[in-house]
mmCIF file of C-alpha atoms in Angstrom:
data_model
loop_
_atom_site.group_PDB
_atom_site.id
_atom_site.type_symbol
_atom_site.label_atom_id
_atom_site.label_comp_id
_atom_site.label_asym_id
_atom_site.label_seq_id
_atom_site.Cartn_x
_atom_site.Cartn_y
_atom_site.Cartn_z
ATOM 1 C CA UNK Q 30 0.000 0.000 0.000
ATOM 2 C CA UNK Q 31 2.737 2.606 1.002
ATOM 3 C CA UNK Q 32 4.761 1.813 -2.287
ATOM 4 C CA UNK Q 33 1.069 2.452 -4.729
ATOM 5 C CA UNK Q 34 0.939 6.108 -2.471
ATOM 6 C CA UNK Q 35 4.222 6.957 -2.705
ATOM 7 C CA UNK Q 36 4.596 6.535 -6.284
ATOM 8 C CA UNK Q 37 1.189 8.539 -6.337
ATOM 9 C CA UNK Q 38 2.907 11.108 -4.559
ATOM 10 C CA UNK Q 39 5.943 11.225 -6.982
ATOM 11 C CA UNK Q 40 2.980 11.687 -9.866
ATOM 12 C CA UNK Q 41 1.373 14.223 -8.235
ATOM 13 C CA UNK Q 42 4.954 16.211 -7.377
ATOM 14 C CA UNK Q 43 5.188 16.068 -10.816
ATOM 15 C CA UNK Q 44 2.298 17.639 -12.054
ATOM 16 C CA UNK Q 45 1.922 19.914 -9.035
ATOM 17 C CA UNK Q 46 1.694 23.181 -10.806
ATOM 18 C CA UNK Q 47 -1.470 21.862 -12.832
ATOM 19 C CA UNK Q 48 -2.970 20.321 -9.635
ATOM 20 C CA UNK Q 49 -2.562 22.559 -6.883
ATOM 21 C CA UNK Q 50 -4.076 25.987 -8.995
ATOM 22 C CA UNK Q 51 -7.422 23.995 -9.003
ATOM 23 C CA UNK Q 52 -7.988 23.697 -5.239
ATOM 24 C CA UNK Q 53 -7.886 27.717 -5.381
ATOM 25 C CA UNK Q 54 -10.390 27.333 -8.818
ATOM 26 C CA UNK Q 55 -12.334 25.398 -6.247
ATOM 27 C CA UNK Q 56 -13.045 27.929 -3.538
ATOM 28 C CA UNK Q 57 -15.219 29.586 -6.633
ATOM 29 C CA UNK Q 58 -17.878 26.472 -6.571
ATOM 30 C CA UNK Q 59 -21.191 27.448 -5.377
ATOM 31 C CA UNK Q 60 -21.305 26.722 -1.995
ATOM 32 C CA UNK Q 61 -23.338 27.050 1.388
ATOM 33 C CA UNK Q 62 -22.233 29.183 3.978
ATOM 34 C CA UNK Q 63 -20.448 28.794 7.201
ATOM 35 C CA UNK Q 64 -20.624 32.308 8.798
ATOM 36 C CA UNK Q 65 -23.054 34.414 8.588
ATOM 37 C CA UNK Q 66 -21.199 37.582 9.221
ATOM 38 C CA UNK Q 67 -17.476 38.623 8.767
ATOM 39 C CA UNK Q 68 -16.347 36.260 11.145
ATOM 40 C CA UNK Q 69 -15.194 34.337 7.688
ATOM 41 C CA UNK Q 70 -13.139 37.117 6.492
ATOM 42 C CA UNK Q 71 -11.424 37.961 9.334
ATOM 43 C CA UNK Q 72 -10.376 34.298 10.270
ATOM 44 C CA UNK Q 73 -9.549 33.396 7.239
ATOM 45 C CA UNK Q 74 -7.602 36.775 6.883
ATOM 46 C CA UNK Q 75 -5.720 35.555 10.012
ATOM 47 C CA UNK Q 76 -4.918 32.391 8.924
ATOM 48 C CA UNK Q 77 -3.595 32.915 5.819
ATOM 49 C CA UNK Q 78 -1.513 35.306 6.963
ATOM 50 C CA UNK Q 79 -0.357 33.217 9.415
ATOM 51 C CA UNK Q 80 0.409 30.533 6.568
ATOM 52 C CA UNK Q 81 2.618 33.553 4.859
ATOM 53 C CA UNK Q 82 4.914 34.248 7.593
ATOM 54 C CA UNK Q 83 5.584 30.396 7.646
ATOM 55 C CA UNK Q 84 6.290 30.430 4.681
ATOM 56 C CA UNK Q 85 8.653 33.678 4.511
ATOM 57 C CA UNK Q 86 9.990 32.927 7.971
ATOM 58 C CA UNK Q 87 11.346 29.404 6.305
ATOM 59 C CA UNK Q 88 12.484 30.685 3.707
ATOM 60 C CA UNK Q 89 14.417 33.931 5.434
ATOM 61 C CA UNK Q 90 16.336 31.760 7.951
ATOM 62 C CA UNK Q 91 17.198 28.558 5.669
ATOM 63 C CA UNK Q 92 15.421 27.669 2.737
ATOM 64 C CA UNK Q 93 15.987 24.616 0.989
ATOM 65 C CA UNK Q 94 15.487 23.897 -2.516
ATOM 66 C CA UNK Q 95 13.414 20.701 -3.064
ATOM 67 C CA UNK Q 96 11.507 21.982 -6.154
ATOM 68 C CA UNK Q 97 12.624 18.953 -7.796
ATOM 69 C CA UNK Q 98 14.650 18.207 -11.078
ATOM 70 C CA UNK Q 99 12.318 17.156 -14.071
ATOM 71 C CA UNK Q 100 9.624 16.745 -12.012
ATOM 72 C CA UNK Q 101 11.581 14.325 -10.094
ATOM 73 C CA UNK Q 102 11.861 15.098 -6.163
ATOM 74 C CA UNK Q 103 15.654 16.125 -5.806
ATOM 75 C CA UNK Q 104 17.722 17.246 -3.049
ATOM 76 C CA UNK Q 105 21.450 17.795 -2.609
ATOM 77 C CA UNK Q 106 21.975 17.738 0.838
ATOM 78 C CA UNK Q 107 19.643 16.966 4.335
ATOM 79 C CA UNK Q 108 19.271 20.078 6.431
ATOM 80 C CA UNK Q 109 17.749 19.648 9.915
ATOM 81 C CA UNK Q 110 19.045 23.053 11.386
ATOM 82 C CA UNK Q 111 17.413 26.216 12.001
ATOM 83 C CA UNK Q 112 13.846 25.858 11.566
ATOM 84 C CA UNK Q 113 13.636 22.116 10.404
ATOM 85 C CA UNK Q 114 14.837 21.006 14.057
ATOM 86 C CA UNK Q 115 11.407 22.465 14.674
ATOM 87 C CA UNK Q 116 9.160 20.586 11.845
ATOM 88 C CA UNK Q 117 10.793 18.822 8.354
ATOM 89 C CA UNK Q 118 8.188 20.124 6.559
ATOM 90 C CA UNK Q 119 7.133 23.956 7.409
ATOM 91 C CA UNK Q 120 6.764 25.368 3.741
ATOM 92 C CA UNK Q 121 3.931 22.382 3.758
ATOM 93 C CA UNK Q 122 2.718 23.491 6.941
ATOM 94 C CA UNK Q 123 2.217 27.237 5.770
ATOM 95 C CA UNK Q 124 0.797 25.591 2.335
ATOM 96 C CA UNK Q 125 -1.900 23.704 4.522
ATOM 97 C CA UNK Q 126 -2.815 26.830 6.724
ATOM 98 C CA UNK Q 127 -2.874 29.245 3.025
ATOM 99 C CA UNK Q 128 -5.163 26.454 1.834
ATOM 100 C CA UNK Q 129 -7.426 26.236 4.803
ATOM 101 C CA UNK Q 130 -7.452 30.056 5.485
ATOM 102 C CA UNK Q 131 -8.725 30.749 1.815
ATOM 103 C CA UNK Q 132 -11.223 28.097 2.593
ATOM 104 C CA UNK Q 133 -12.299 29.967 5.543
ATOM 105 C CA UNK Q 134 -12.303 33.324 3.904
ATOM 106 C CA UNK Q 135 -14.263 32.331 0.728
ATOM 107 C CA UNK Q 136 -16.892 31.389 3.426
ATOM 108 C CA UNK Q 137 -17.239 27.465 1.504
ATOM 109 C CA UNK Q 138 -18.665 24.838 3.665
ATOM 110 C CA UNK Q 139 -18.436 22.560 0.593
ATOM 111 C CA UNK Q 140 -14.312 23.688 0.352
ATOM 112 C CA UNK Q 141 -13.664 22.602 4.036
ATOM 113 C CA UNK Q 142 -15.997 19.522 3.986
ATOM 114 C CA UNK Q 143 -14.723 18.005 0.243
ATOM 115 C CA UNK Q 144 -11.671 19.638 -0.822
ATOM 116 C CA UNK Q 145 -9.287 20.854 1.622
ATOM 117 C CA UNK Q 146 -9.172 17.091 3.109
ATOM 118 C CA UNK Q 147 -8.162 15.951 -0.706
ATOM 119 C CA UNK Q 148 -6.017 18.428 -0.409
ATOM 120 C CA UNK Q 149 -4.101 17.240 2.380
ATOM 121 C CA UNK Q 150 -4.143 13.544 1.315
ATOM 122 C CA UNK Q 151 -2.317 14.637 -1.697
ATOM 123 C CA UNK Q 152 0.064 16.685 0.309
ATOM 124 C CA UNK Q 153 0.403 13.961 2.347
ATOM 125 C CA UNK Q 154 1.249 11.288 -0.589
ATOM 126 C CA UNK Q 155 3.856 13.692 -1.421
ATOM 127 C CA UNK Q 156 5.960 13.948 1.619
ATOM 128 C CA UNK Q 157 5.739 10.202 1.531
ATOM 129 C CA UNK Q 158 7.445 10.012 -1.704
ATOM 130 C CA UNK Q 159 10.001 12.685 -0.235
ATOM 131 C CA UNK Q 160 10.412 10.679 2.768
ATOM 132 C CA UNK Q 161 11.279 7.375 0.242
ATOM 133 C CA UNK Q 162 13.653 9.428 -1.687
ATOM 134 C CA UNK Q 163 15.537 11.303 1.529
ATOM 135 C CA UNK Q 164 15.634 7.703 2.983
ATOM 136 C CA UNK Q 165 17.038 5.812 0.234
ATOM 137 C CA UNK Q 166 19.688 8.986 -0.237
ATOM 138 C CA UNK Q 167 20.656 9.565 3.091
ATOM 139 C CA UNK Q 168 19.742 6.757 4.574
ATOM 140 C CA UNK Q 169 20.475 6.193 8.768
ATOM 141 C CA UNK Q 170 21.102 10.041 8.571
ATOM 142 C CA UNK Q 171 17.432 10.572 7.936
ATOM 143 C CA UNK Q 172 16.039 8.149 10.070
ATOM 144 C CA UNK Q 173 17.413 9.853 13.060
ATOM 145 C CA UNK Q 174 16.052 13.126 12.068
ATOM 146 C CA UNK Q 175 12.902 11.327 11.925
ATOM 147 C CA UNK Q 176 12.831 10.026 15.055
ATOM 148 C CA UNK Q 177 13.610 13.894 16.764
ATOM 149 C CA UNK Q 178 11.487 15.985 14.159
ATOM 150 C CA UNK Q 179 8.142 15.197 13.292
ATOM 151 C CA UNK Q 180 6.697 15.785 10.137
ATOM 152 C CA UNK Q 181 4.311 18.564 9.882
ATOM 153 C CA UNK Q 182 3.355 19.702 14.128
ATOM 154 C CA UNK Q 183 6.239 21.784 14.929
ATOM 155 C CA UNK Q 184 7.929 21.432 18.267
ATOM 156 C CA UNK Q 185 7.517 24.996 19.699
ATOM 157 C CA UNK Q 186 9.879 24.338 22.609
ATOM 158 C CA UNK Q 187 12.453 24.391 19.972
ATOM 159 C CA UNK Q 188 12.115 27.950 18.533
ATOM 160 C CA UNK Q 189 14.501 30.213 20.854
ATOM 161 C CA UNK Q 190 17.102 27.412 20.264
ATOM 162 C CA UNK Q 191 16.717 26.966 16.514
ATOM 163 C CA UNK Q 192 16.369 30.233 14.933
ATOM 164 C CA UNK Q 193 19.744 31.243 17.134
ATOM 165 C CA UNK Q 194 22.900 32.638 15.085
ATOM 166 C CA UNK Q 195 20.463 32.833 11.966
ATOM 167 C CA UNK Q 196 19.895 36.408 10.178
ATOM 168 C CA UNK Q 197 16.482 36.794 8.275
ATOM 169 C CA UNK Q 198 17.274 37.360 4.976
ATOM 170 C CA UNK Q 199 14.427 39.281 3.657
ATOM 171 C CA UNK Q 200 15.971 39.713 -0.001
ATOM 172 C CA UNK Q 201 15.596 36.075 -0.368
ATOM 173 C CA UNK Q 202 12.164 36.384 1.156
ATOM 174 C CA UNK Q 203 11.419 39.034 -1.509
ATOM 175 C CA UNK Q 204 12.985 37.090 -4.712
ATOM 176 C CA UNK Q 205 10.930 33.652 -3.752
ATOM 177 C CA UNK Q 206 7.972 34.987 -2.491
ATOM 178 C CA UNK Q 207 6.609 37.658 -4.498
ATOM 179 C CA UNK Q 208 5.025 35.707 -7.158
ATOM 180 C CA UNK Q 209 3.081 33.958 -4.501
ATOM 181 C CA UNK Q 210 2.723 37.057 -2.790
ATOM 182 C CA UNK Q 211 0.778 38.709 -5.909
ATOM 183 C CA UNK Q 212 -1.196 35.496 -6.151
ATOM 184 C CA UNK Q 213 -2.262 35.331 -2.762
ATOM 185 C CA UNK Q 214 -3.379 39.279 -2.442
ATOM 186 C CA UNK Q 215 -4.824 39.034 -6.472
ATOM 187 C CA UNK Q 216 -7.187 35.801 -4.909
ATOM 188 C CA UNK Q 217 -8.380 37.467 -1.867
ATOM 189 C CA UNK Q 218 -9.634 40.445 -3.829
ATOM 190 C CA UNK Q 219 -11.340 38.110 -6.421
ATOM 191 C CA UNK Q 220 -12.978 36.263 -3.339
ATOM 192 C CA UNK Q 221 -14.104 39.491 -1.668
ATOM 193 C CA UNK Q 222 -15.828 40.304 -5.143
ATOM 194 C CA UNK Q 223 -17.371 36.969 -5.762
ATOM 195 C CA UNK Q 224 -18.642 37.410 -1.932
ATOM 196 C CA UNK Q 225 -19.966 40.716 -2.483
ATOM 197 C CA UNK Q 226 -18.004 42.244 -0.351
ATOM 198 C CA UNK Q 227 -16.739 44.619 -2.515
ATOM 199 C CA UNK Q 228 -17.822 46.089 -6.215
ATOM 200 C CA UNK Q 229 -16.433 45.821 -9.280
ATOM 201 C CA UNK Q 230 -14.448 49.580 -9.407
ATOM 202 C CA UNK Q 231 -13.193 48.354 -5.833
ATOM 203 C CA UNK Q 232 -12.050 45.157 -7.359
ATOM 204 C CA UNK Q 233 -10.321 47.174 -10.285
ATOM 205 C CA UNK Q 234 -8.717 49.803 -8.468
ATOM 206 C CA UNK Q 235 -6.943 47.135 -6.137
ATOM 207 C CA UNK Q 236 -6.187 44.912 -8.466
ATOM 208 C CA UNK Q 237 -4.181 47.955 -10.577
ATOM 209 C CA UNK Q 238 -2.485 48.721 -7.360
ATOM 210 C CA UNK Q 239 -1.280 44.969 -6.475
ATOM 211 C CA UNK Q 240 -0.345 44.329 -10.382
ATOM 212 C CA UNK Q 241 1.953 47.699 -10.394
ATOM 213 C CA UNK Q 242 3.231 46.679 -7.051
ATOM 214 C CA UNK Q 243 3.934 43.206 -8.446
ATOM 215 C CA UNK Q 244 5.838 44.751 -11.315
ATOM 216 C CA UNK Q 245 8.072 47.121 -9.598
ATOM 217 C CA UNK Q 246 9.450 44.048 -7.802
ATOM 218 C CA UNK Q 247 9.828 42.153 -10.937
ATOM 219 C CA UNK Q 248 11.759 45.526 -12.188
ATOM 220 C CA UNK Q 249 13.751 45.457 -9.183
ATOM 221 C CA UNK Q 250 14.682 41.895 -9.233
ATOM 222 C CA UNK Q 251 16.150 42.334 -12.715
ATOM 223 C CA UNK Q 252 18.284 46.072 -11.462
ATOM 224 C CA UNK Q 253 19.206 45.866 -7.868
ATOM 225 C CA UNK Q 254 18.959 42.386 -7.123
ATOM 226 C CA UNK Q 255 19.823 40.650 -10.269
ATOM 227 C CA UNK Q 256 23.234 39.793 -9.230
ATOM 228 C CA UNK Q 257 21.628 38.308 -5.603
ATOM 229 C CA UNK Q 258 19.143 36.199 -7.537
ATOM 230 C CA UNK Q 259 21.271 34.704 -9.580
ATOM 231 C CA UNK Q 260 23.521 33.502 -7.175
ATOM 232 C CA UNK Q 261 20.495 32.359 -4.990
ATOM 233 C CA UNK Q 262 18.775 30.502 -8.014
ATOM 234 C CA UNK Q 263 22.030 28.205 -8.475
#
């Protein structure tokens, strides 16, 4: 049984980037309600982002690249310092809190009930391929940072200890993240239109602003920090 999921994990790593834009296609499905006042927004709001500054807090202090090779899971080394002695897997644990926090904010019962568990079975069949591959790479190595880290509940005892004698680099932060970043802020105005929470000129006018933001740090990346990114995308 493991073997049939983790190869189902390796497919769906490798098709990721067609699979994973339809759970946010799926937060537009007609839907009923699970607040009945803004209670959705704000929560949501919250918890998204709280999945954000997991995400840019992992990737300021240590990010590793495990984007894969070919759509093959790849990895050149094992790092279980910094904030992986707290959790192995915390750019999937801000994933799972973005995915549940749009849930919440797009208000969708049918989301939360249906989709955001498929959503973490897949995520789950693909740290189990990971977990094959880092195993049959680095063998007894991995299996004893296993046994001290868990896989996606982070040990908060471990914070003050693990993030010490590392400097946030926010550059980094700004270089991987603002793609997402446009995303993210781009879907939370088209969900506050679609929930009528907003008009269309509303919608417009912030959707001009985020786009022009978005493009002065594409502009940027390419002048003042086109030397740093290159060296960072090696």
């Amino acid at each position: 049984m493991n073997g049939y999921f983790v190869k189902f994990g390796n497919w769906i790593f490798r098709y990721r980037n067609i699979i994973f834009p339809l759970f946010y296609a799926a937060l537009f499905v007609p839907s009923m309600q699970i607040f009945q006042n803004s209670t959705g927004l704000l929560l949501g709001a919250f918890i998204i982002a709280l999945g954000v500054a997991v995400r840019c807090i992992t990737i300021g202090l240590e990010y590793i690249i495990r984007g894969g090779r070919h759509g093959k899971i790849h990895a050149n080394n094992l790092v279980t310092g910094g904030i992986y002695s707290i959790c192995r897997n915390p750019m999937y644990v801000g994933n799972i809190l973005l995915i549940l926090g749009f849930g919440v904010f797009a208000n969708s019962l049918l989301f939360l009930l249906l989709f955001f568990p498929l959503f973490l079975i897949i995520y789950r069949a693909i740290i189990k391929a990971e977990e094959a591959f880092l195993y049959e790479k680095f063998g007894q190595e991995y299996l004893d940072y296993t046994s001290k880290v868990k896989s996606l509940i982070p040990d908060l005892r471990k914070i003050k200890s693990a993030f010490k004698g590392y400097t946030f680099n926010w550059k980094r932060v700004l270089l991987r993240e603002y793609n997402s970043l446009y995303l993210y802020i781009s879907g939370i105005e088209l969900l506050m239109f679609y929930n009528k929470v907003i008009e269309f000129s509303m919608l417009v006018i912030l959707f001009v602003i985020t786009t022009v933001l978005y493009v002065l740090m594409k502009m940027l990346k390419k002048t003042r920090f086109s030397d740093y990114a290159k060296n960072t995308e090696k």
